[in-house]
XYZ file of C-alpha atoms in Angstrom:
245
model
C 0.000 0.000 0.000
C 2.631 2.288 1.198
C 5.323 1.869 -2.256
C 2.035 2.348 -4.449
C 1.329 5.559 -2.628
C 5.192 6.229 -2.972
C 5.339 5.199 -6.705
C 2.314 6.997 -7.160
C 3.488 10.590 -6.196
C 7.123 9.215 -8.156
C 4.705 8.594 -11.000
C 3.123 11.806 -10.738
C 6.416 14.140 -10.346
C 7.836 12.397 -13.874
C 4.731 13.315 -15.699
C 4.802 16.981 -14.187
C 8.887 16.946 -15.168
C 8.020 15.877 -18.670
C 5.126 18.236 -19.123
C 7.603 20.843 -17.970
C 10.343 19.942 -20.603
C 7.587 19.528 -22.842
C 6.623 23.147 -22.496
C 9.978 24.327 -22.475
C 11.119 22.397 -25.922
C 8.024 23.940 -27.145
C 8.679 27.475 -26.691
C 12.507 26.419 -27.403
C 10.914 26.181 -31.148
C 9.333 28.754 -31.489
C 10.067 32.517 -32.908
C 12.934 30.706 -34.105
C 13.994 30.499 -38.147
C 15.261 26.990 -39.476
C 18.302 27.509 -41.984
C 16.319 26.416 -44.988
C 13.710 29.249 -44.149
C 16.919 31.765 -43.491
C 17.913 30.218 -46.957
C 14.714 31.655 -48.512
C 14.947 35.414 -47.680
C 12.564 34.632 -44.213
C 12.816 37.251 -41.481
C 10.995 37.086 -38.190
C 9.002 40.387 -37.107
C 8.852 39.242 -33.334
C 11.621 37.619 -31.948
C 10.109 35.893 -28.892
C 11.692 38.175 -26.204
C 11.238 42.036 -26.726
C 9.777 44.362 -28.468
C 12.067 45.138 -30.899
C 10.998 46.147 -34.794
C 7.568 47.404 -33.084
C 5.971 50.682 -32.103
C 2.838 51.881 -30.846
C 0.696 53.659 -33.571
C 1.405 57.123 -34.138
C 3.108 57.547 -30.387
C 6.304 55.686 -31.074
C 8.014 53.796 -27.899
C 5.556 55.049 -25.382
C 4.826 51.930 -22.937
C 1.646 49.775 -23.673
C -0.729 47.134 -23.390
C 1.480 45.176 -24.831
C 4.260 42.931 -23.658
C 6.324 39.879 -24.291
C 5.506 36.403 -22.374
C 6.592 33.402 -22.511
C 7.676 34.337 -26.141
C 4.559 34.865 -26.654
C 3.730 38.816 -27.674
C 0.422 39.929 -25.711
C -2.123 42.876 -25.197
C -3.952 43.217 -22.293
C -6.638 45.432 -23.333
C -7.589 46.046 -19.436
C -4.347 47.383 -18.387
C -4.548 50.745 -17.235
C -2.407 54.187 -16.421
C -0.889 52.877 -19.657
C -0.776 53.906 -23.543
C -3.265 51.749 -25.714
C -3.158 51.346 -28.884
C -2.927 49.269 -32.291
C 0.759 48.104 -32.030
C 2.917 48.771 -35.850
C 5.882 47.543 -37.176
C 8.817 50.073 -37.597
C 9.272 49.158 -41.204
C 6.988 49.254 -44.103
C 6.267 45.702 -46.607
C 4.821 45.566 -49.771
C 5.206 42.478 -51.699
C 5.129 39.434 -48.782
C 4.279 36.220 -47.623
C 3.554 36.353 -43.788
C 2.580 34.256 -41.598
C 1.811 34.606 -37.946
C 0.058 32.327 -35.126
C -2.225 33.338 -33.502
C -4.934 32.705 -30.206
C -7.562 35.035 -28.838
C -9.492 35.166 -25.558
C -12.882 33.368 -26.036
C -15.381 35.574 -27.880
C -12.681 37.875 -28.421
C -11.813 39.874 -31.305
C -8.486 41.358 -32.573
C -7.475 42.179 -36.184
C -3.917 42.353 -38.226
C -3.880 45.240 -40.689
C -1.685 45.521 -43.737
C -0.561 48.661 -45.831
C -1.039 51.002 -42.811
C -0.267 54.545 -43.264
C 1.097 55.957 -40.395
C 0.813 59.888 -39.908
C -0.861 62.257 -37.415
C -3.942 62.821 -39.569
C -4.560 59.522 -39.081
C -6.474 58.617 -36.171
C -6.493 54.430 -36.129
C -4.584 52.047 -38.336
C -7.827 51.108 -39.977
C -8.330 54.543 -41.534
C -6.002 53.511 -44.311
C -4.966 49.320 -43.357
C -7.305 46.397 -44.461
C -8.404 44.313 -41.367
C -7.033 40.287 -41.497
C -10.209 39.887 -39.138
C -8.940 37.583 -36.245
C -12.065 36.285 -33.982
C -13.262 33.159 -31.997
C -16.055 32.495 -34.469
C -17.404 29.849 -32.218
C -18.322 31.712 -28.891
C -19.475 35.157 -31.135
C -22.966 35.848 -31.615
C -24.372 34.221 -33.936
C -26.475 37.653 -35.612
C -22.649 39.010 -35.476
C -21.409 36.068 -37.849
C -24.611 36.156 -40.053
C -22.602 39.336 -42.046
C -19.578 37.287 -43.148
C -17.469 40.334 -43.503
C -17.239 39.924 -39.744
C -15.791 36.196 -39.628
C -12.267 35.325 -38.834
C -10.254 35.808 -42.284
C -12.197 37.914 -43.978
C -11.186 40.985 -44.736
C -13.339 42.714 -42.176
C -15.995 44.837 -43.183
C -15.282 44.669 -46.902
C -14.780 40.889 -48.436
C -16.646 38.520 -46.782
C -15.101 35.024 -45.787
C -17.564 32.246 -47.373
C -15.078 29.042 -46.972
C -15.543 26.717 -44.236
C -12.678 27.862 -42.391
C -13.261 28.288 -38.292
C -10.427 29.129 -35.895
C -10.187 26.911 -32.918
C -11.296 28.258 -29.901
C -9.044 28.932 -27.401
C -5.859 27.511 -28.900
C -3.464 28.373 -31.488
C -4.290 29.513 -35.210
C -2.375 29.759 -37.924
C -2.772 32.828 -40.686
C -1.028 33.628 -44.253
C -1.073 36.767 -45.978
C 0.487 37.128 -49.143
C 0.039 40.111 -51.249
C 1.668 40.785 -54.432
C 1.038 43.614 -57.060
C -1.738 44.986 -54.986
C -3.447 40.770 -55.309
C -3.757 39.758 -51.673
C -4.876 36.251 -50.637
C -5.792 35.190 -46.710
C -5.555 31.935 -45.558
C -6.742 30.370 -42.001
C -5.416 26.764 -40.626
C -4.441 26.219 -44.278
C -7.716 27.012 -46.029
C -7.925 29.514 -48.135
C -10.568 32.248 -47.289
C -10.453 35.455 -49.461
C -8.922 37.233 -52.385
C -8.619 40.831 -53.538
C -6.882 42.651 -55.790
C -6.710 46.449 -54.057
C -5.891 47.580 -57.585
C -8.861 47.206 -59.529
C -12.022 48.790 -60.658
C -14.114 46.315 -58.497
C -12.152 46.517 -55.113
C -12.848 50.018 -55.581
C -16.198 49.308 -55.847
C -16.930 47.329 -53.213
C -15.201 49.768 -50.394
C -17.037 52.144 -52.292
C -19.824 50.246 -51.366
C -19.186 49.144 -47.623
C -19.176 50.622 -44.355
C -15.123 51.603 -44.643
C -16.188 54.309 -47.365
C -15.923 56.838 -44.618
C -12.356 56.680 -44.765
C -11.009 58.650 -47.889
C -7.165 57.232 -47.344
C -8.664 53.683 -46.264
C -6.550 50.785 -49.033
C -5.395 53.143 -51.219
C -1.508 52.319 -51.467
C -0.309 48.503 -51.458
C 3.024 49.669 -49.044
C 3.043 50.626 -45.718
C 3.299 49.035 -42.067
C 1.622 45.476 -40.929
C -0.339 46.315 -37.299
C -1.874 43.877 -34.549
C -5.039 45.199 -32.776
C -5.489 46.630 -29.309
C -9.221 45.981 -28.986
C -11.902 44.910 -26.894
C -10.093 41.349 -25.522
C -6.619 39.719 -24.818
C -4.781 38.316 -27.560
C -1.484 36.375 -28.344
C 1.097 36.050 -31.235
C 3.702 33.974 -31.801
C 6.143 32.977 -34.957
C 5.511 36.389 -36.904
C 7.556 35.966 -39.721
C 7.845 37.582 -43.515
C 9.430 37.022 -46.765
C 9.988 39.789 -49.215
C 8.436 38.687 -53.074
């Protein structure tokens, strides 16, 4: 009775050390570039332990919502006597693949804009950026979802998302963005969602025709900064990385 109660707790201490190491090769791998992706003109955006390459939107290095943990790059949207704001990357991208993961608090919603203008005129990166829409589809209202400009991967408020694509709740998504020549395509978990082409006559049209043709400067240039959302709940990347095309 007395060694199963001892191998018991020995039992129990091994699985706790090998959830530990687990946890710890995990992050280990991540943020990280393989030399094969180095190879092929990858560069990461966040590398897993500061800030670095990253600003807040239109007030530069002021401290913010967000913060690095557990290589894992985080906005708490409740944090207060502190800046908020969409966070931007120093540089501007044009022609890219990028990929980022991805995991939001349930029912939450977050976005990632691309070809953000940043200037003072400029109130909020989605004055000029389209919105990757990031969202737990799942735990949102269902009226919410029934405009599928709003899903996850759409391009929010303008192209709605129509594949069967649905970001698991609560864990870790993956998202692609490639745009090149102005002809962007999303992707979620490896489905493909949307496709646009900011260029022509009938992307035109259709902000023309949505609820983003307030905003005179809103997709108008195919270069400028990437951004990740300060919004209404917590969420978490990890792996940001881009190649130039």
């Amino acid at each position: 009775m007395i060694q199963k109660h001892i191998s018991g707790k020995i039992l129990t201490a091994l699985l706790s050390i090998a959830l530990l190491n687990a946890c710890s090769l995990n992050n280990e791998h991540r943020n990280i570039l393989s030399d094969q992706e180095k190879s092929q003109g990858w560069i990461l955006l966040f590398d897993g332990n500061t800030l670095n390459g990253w600003h807040v939107f239109n007030k530069g290095d002021a401290a913010s919502a967000w913060s690095v943990d557990s290589g894992q790059l985080i906005c708490n949207p409740h944090a207060k006597n502190i800046k908020h704001g969409d966070l931007v990357t120093d540089n501007e991208y044009e022609n890219y693949d990028l990929q980022f993961d991805w995991k939001i608090s349930k029912a939450g919603n977050s976005g990632v804009f691309i070809n953000v203008q940043e200037r003072p005129e400029f109130g909020a990166t989605f004055a000029t950026g389209s919105e990757y829409q990031l969202l737990d589809d799942k735990n949102t209202d269902a009226d919410y979802l029934k405009n599928l400009t709003n899903k996850a991967a759409s391009i929010f408020g303008v192209v709605p998302n129509t594949s069967n694509s649905v970001p698991n709740p609560g864990e870790w998504n993956h998202s692609r963005i490639v745009q090149k020549d102005g002809k962007v395509i999303f992707w979620l978990n490896g489905i493909q969602t949307i496709t646009a082409d900011f260029k022509s006559d009938d992307w035109k049209k259709t902000v023309a025709e949505s609820s983003m043709n307030r905003y005179p400067a809103f997709a108008v240039t195919t270069k400028g900064h990437i951004a990740v959302q300060d919004w209404t709940s917590g969420v978490a990347f990890r792996d940001i990385k881009i190649k130039t095309l």
